[in-house]
Tab-separated table of C-alpha atoms in Angstrom:
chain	number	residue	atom	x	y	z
A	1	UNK	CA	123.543	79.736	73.988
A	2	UNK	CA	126.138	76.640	74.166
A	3	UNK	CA	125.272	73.473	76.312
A	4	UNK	CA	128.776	73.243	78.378
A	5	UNK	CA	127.353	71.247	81.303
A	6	UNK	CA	126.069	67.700	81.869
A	7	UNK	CA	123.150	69.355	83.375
A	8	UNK	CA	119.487	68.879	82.043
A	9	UNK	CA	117.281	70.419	83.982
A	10	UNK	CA	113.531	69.317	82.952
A	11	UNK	CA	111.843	72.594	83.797
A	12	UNK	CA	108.560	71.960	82.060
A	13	UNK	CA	107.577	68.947	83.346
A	14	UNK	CA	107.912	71.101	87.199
A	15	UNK	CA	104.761	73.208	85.417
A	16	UNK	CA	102.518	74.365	88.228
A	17	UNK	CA	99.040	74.446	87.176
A	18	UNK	CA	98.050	77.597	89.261
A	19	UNK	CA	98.785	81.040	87.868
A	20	UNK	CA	100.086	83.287	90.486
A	21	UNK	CA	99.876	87.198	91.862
A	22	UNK	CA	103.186	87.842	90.584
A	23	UNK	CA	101.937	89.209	86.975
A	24	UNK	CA	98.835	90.676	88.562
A	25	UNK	CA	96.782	89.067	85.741
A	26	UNK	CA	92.924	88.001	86.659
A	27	UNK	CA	89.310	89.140	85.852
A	28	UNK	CA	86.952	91.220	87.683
A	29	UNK	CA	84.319	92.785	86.809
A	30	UNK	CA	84.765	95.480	83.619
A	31	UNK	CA	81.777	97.555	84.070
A	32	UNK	CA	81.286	99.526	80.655
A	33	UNK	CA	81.734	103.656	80.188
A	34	UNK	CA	79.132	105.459	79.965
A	35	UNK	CA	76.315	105.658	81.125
A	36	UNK	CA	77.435	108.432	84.019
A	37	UNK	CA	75.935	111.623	84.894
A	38	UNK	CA	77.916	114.572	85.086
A	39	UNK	CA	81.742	114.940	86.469
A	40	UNK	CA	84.037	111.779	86.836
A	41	UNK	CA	82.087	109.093	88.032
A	42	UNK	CA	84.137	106.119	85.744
A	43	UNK	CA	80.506	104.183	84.764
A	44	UNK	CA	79.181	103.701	88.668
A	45	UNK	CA	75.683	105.138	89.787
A	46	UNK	CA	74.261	107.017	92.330
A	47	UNK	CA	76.154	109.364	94.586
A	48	UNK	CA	78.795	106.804	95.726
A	49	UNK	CA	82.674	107.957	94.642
A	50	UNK	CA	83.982	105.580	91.968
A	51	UNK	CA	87.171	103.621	92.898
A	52	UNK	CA	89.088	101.678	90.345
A	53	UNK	CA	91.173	98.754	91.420
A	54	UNK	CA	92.874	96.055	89.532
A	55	UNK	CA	92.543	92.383	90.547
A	56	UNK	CA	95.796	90.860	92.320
A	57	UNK	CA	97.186	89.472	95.311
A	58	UNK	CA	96.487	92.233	97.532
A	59	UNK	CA	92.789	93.204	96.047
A	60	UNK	CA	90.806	91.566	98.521
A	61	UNK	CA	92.247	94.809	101.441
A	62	UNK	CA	90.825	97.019	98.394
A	63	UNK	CA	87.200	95.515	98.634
A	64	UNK	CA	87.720	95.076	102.457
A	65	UNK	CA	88.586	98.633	103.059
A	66	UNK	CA	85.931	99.573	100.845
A	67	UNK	CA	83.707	98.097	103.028
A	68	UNK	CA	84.455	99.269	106.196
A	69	UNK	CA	84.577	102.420	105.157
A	70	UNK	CA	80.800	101.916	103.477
A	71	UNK	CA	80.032	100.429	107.094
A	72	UNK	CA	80.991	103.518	109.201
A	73	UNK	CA	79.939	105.864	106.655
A	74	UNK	CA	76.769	105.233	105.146
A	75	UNK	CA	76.009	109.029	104.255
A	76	UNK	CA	79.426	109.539	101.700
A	77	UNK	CA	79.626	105.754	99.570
A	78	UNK	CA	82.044	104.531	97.985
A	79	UNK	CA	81.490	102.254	94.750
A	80	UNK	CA	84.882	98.965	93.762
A	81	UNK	CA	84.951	98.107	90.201
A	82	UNK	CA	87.741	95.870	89.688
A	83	UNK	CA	89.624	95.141	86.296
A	84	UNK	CA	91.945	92.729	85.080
A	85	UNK	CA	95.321	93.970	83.837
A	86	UNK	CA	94.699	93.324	79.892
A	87	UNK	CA	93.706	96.041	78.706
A	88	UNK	CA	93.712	98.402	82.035
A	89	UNK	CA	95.913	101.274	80.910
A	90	UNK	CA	93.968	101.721	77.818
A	91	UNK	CA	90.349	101.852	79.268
A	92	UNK	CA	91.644	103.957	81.793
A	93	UNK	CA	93.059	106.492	79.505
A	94	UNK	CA	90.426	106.643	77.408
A	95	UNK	CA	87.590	107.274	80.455
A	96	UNK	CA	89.990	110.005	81.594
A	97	UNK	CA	90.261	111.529	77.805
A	98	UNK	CA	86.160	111.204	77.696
A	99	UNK	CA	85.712	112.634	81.282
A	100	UNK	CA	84.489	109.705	82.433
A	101	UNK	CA	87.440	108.375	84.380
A	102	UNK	CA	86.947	107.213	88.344
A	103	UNK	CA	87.169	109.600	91.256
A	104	UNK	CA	90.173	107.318	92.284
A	105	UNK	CA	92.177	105.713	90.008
A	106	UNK	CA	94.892	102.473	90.026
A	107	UNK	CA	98.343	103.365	88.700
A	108	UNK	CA	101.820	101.959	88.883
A	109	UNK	CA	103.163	105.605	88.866
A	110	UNK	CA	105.974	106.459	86.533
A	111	UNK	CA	105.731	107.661	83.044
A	112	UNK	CA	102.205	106.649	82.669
A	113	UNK	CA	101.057	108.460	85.957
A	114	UNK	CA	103.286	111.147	84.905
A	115	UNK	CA	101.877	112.110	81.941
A	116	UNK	CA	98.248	112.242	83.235
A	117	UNK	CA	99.682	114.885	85.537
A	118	UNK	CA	100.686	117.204	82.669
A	119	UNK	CA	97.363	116.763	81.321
A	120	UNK	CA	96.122	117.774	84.408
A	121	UNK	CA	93.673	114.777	85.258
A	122	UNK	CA	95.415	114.456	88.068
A	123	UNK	CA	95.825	116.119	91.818
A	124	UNK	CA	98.675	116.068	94.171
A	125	UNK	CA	97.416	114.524	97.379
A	126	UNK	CA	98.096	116.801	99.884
A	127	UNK	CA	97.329	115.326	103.571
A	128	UNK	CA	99.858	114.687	105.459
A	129	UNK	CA	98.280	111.786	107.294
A	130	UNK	CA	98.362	109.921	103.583
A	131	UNK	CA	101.594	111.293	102.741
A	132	UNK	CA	104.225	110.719	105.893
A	133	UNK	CA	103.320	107.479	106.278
A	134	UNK	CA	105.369	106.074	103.756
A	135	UNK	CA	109.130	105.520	102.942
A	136	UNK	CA	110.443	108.129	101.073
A	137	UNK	CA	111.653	105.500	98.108
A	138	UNK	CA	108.255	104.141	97.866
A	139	UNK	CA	106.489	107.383	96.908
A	140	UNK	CA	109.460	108.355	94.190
A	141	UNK	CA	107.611	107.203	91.877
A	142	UNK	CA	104.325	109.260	92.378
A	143	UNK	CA	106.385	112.546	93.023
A	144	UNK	CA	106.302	114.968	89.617
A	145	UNK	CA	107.773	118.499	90.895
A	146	UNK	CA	107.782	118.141	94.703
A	147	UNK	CA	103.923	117.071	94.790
A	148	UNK	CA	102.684	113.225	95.725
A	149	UNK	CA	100.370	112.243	93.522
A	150	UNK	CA	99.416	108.657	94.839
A	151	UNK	CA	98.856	106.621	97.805
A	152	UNK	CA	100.310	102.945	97.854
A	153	UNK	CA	98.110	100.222	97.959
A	154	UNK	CA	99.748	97.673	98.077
A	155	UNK	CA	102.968	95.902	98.794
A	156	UNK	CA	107.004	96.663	97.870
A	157	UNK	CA	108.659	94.416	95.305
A	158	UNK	CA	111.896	95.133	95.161
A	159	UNK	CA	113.807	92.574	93.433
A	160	UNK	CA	116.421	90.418	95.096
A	161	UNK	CA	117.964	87.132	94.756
A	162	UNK	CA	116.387	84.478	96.207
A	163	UNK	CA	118.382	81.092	96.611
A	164	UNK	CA	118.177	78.251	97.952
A	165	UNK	CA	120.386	77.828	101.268
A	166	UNK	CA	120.557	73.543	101.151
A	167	UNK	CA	121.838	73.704	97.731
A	168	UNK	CA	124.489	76.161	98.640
A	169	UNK	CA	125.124	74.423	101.473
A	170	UNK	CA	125.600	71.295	99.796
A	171	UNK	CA	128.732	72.409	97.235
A	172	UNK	CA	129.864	74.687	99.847
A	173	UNK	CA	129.112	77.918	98.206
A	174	UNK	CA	128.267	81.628	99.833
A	175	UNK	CA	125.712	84.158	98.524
A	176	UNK	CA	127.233	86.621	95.967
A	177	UNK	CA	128.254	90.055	96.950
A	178	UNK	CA	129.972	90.875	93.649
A	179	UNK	CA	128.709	90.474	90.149
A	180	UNK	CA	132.404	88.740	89.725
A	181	UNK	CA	131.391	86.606	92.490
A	182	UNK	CA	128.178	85.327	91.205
A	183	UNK	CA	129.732	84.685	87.513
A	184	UNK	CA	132.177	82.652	89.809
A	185	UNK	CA	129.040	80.168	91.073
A	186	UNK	CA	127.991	79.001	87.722
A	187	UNK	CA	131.073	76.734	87.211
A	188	UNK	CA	130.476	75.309	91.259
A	189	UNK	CA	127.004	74.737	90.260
A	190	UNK	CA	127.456	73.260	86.971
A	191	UNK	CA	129.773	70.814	88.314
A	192	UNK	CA	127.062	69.275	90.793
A	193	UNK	CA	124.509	69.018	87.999
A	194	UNK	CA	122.339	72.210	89.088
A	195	UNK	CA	121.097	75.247	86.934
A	196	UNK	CA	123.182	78.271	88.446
A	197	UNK	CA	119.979	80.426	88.198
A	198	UNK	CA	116.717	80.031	87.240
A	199	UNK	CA	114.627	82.405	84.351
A	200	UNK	CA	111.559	82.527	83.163
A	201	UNK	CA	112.393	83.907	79.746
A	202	UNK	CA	109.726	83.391	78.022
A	203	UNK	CA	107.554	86.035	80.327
A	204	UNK	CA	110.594	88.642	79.139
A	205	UNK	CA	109.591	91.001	82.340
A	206	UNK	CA	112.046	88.905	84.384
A	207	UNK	CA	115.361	89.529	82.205
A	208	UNK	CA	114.518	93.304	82.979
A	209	UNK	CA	115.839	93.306	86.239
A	210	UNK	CA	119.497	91.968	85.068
A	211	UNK	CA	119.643	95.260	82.634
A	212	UNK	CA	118.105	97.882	84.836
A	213	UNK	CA	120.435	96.586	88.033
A	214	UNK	CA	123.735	96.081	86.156
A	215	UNK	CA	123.097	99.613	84.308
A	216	UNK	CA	121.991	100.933	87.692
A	217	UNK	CA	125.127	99.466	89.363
A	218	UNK	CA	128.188	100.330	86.286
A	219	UNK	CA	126.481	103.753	85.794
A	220	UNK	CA	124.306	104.876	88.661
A	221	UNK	CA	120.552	106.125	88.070
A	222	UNK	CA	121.435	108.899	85.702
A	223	UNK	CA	121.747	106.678	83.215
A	224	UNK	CA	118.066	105.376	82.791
A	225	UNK	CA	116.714	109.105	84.246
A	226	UNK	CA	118.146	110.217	80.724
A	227	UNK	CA	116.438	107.354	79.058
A	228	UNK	CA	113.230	108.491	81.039
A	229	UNK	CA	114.389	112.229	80.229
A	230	UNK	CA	113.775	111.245	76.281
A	231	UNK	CA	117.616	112.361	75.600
A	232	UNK	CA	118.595	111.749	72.480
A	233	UNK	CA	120.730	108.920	72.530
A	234	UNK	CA	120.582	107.975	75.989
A	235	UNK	CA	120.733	104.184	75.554
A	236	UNK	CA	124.612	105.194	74.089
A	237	UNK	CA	125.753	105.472	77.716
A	238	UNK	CA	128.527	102.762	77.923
A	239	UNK	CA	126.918	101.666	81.019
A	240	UNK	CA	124.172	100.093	78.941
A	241	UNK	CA	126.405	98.301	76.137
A	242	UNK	CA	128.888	97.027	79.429
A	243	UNK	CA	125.645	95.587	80.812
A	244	UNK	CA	124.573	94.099	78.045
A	245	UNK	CA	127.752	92.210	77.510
A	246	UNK	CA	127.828	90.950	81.068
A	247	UNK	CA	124.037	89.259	80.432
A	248	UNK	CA	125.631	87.431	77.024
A	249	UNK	CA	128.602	86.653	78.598
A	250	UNK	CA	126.626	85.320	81.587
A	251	UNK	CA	124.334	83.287	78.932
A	252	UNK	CA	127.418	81.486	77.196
A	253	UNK	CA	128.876	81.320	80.861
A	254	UNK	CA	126.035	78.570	81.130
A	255	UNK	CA	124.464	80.846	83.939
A	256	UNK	CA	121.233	79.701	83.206
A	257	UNK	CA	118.911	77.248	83.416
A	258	UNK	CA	119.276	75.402	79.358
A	259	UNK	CA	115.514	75.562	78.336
A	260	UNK	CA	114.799	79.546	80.584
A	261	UNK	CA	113.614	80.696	77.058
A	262	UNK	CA	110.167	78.573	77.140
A	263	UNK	CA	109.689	78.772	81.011
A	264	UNK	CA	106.871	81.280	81.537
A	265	UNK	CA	106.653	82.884	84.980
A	266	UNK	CA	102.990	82.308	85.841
A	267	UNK	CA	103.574	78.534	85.053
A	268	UNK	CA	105.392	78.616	88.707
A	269	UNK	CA	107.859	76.621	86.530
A	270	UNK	CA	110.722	78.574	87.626
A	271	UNK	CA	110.142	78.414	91.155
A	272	UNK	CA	109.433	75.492	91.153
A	273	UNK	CA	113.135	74.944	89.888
A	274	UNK	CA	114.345	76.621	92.650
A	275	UNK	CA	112.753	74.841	95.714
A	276	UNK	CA	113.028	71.291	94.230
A	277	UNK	CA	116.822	72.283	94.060
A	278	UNK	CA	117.078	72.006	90.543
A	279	UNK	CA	118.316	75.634	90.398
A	280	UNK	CA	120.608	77.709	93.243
A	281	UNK	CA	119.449	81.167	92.837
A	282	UNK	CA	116.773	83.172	90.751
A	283	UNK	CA	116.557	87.263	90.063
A	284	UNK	CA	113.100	88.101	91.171
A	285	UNK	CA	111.002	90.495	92.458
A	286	UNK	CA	110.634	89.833	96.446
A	287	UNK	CA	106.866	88.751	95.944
A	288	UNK	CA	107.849	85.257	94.719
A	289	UNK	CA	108.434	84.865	97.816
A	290	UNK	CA	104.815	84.507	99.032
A	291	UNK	CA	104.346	82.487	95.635
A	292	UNK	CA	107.045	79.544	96.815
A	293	UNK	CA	105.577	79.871	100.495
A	294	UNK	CA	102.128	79.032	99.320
A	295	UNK	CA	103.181	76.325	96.639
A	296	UNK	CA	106.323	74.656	99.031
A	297	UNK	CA	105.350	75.722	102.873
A	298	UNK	CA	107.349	73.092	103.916
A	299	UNK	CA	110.364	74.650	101.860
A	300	UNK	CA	109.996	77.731	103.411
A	301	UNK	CA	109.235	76.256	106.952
A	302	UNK	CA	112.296	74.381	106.771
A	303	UNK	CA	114.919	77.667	106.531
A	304	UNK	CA	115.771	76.856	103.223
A	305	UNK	CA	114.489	80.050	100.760
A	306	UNK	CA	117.004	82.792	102.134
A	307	UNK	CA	117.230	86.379	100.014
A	308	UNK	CA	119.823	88.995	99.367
A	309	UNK	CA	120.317	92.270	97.220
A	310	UNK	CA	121.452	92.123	93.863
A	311	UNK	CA	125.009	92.265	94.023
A	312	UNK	CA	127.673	94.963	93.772
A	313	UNK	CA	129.656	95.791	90.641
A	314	UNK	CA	133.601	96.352	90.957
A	315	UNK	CA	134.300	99.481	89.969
A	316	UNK	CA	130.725	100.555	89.407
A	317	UNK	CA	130.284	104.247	90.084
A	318	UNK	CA	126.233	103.305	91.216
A	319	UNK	CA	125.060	102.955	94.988
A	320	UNK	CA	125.328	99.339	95.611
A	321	UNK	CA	122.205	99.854	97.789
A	322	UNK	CA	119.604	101.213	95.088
A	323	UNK	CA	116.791	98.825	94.381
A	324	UNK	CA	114.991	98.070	91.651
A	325	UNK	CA	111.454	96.614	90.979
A	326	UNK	CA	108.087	98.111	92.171
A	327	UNK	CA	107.682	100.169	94.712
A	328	UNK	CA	104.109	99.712	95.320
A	329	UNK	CA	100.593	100.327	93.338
A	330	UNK	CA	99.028	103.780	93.930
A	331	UNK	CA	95.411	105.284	93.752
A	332	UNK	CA	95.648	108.781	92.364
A	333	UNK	CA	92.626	111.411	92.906
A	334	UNK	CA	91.152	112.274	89.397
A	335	UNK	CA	91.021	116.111	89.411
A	336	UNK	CA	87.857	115.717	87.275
A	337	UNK	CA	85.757	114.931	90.235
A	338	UNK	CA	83.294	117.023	92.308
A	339	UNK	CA	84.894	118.587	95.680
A	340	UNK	CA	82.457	115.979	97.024
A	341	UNK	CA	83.989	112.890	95.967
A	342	UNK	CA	87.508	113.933	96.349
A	343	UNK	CA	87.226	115.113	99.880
A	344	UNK	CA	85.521	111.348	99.977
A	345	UNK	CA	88.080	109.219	98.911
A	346	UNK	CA	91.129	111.397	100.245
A	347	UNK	CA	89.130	110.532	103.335
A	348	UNK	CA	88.965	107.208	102.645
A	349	UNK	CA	92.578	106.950	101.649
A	350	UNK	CA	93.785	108.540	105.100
A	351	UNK	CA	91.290	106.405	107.154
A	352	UNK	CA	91.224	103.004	105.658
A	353	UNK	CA	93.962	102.422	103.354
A	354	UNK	CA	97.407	101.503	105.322
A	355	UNK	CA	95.860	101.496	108.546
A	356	UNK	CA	97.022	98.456	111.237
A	357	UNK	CA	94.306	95.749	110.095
A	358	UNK	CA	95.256	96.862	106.362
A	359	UNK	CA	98.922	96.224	107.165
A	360	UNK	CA	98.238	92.896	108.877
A	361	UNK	CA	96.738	91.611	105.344
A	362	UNK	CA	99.004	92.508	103.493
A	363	UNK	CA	101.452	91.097	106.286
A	364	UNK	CA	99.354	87.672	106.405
A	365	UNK	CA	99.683	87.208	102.597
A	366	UNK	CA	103.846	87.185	103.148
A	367	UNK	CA	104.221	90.597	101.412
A	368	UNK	CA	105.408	94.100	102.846
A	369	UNK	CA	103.686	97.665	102.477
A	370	UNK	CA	105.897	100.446	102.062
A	371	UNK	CA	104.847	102.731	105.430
A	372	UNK	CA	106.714	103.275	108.577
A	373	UNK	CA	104.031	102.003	110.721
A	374	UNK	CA	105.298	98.408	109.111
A	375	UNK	CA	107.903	97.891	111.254
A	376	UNK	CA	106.441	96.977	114.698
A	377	UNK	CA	104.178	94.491	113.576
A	378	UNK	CA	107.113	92.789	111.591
A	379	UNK	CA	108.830	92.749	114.690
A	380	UNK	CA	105.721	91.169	116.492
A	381	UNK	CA	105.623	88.572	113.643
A	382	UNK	CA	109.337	87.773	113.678
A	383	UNK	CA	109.761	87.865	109.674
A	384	UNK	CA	113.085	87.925	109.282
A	385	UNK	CA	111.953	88.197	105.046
A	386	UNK	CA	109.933	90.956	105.832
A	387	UNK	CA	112.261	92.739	107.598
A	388	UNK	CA	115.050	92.470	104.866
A	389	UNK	CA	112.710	93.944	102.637
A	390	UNK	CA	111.863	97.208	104.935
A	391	UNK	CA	115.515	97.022	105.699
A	392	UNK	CA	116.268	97.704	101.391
A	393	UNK	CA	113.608	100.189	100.876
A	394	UNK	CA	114.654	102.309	103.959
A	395	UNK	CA	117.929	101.800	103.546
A	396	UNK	CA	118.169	102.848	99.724
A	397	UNK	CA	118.995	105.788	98.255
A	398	UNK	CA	117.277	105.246	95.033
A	399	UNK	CA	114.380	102.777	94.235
A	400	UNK	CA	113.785	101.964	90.653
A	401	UNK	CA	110.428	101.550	88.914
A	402	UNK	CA	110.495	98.810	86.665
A	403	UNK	CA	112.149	99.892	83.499
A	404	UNK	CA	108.609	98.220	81.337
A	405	UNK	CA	106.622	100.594	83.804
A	406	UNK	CA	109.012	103.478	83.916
A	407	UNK	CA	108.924	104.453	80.178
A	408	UNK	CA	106.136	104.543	77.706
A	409	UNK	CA	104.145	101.509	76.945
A	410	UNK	CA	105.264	101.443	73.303
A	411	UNK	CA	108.903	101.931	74.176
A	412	UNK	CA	108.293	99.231	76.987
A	413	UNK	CA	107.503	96.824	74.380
A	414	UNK	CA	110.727	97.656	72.233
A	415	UNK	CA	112.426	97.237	75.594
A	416	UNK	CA	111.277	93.887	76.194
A	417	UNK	CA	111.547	92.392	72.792
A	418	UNK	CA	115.167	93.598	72.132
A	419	UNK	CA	116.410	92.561	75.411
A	420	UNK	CA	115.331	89.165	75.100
A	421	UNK	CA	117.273	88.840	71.725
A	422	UNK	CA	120.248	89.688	73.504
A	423	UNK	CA	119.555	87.309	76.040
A	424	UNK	CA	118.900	84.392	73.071
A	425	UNK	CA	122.390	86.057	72.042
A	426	UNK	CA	120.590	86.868	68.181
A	427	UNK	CA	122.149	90.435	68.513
A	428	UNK	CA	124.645	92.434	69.872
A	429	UNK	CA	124.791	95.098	72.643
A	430	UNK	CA	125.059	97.890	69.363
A	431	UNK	CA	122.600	96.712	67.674
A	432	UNK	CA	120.198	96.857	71.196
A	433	UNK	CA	121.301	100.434	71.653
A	434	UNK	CA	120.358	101.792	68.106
A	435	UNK	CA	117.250	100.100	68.466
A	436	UNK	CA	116.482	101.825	71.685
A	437	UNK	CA	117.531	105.265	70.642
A	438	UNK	CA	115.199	105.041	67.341
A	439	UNK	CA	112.575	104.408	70.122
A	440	UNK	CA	113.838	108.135	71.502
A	441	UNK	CA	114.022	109.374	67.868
A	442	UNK	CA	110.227	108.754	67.702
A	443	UNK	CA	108.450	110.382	70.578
């Protein structure tokens, strides 16, 4: 990447010590396997229903749900065990392999979730009191041939741009629209000493959202549902090679901050660069925004950390209104449990989970669940970010998982590590693409 400004932005020495909910990292208790008697009781004891959950900034509605629904139903229990994310995906698809998985399990949806449902650990949930409560983009995800298979949990993240409105103000500049417009900033910024946009790069996860949006936007979602598809040679689209020209031509544009490849997400570094005004605008998925509220209240109290969608493409043939990011976490009923414990926790999940004083937590912590019933107590709250984020999810015809969540882990990982070469420009948009399809050539 050339140096063609004067600007040096010191991101490290902006590291914020605390690690934040954005990467859903933490520990919890990891109780072992085993040790169960009979059906799928993931490691608990007793008669209560087992209920995996994995630690983040929404877990503490899963242990408070948990207990009220313990509270007003003593006679049918229900047993948290919460997890940290290392190492998640594999313990859980082992216990469901062994029979010993939970009666209720965490999932991001997608391939993964997917491809428990063809082995048929899975059931569709079925009750329409879960089911109609949510937007329609939120349960995409967790819908395999017409039939939900999870319940959100948590909150929507689609990703946006989030900039900051004094620094725009100050060189007289106007959110982009257009990916031609925002190209168009980085010289305005430049010139006034401040990092167009900031990146973590050194996370990877956050360059995703530049691919998945600009392939999304150039060629519409048919592009990636072929990658998802396992067509050979999907990545070939010429979608994906114009999008990955636009990222290295946005790189040697100077568009980002000089040192993004050793800023690391959970550091806060980058947004820290972005309310200290060191940097105008950052990519993100819409739950930084709680992050910068609780590290720079006064920030966010003054007006100053605005949001909008990632912009258009001229001449794209994709819906500029399709999101991408996550669309919530789900719990999924494991069909391996006794009719007991499922008509338990599909209970549970109608009674407790998304209910008002669920909503209101998840409301207090800055974030938005994806349900209908949302909307009025955004209203009551007067959150004009909130709002902007039910607006996008209602509003969109098509709501992207996360490309690293979307596909299989070890084709995620490909994903990740070939991107971010073409981000440190160390190979070309041809070279990405046979890469990629060799990852289709081997499932």
């Amino acid at each position: 990447m050339s140096s063609t400004t004067a600007r040096r932005v010191r991101a490290t020495a902006a590291v914020i010590g605390a690690a934040l909910a954005l990467a859903a990292c933490g520990s919890g208790t990891q109780p072992q396997l085993g040790g169960a008697t009979g059906g799928a009781t993931g490691g608990g004891s007793g008669d209560a229903a087992i209920v995996w959950g994995l630690e983040g900034g929404q877990s503490d509605s899963y242990q408070a749900a948990v207990d009220r629904w313990n509270a007003d139903h003593p006679d049918q229990p229900i047993e948290l065990q919460m997890f940290g994310n290392e190492g998640y995906k594999d313990k859980l698809r082992i216990a469901l392999g062994a029979g010993q998985g939970p009666d209720l399990m965490f999932s991001w949806g997608g391939a993964a979730l997917q491809a428990y449902v063809d082995e048929g650990y899975v059931d569709p949930i079925e009750d329409p009191a879960i089911i109609d409560r949510h937007l329609p983009a939120v349960l995409d995800t967790v819908t395999f041939d017409g039939k939900v298979y999870g319940a959100a949990i948590n909150n929507m993240q689609p990703v946006v741009i989030l900039y900051n409105d004094a620094v725009f103000r100050q060189v007289g500049a106007t959110p982009p629209t257009t990916w031609d417009e925002l190209v168009e900033l980085v010289p305005v910024f430049e010139a006034q000493g401040i990092a167009p946009i900031a990146l973590a790069g050194q996370s990877k996860w956050p360059q995703l959202p530049y691919l998945g949006y600009l392939v999304d936007r150039i060629g519409g979602p048919e592009v990636f549902d072929a990658v998802i598809a396992n067509e050979p040679d999907a990545w070939s689209h010429p979608a994906v090679t114009q999008a990955l020209t636009e990222i290295q031509d946005l790189v040697e544009a100077g568009g980002f901050v000089d040192d993004y490849a050793s800023i690391a997400y959970e550091t806060g570094a980058a947004d820290a660069l972005l309310y200290t005004g060191r940097a105008a605008m950052m990519v993100v998925l819409s739950q930084a925004y709680s992050n910068i509220k609780n590290a720079a209240p006064d920030f966010v109290e003054a007006g100053d950390l605005k949001a909008v969608p990632f912009p258009a493409y001229d001449g794209g043939t994709g819906d500029p209104a399709n999101l991408v990011g996550n669309p919530s976490n789900f719990w999924s009923v494991n069909a391996a449990a006794t009719d007991e414990h499922k008509e338990t926790v599909t209970a549970f999940l109608a009674e407790q989970v998304m209910n008002d004083e669920y909503i209101g937590e998840i409301l207090d912590r800055s974030a938005v669940p994806g349900v209908t019933t949302a909307r009025e107590q955004i209203a009551e709250r007067d959150d004009a970010f909130a709002g902007l984020v039910v607006d996008l999810t209602e509003a969109a015809p098509h709501f992207q998982l996360s490309w690293d969540q979307a596909i299989t882990p070890s084709q995620a990982e490909q994903l990740t590590t070939h991107l971010d070469r073409i981000f440190l420009l160390q190979s070309t948009p041809e070279e990405f693409v046979a890469e990629m399809n060799a990852t289709l050539d081997a499932k």
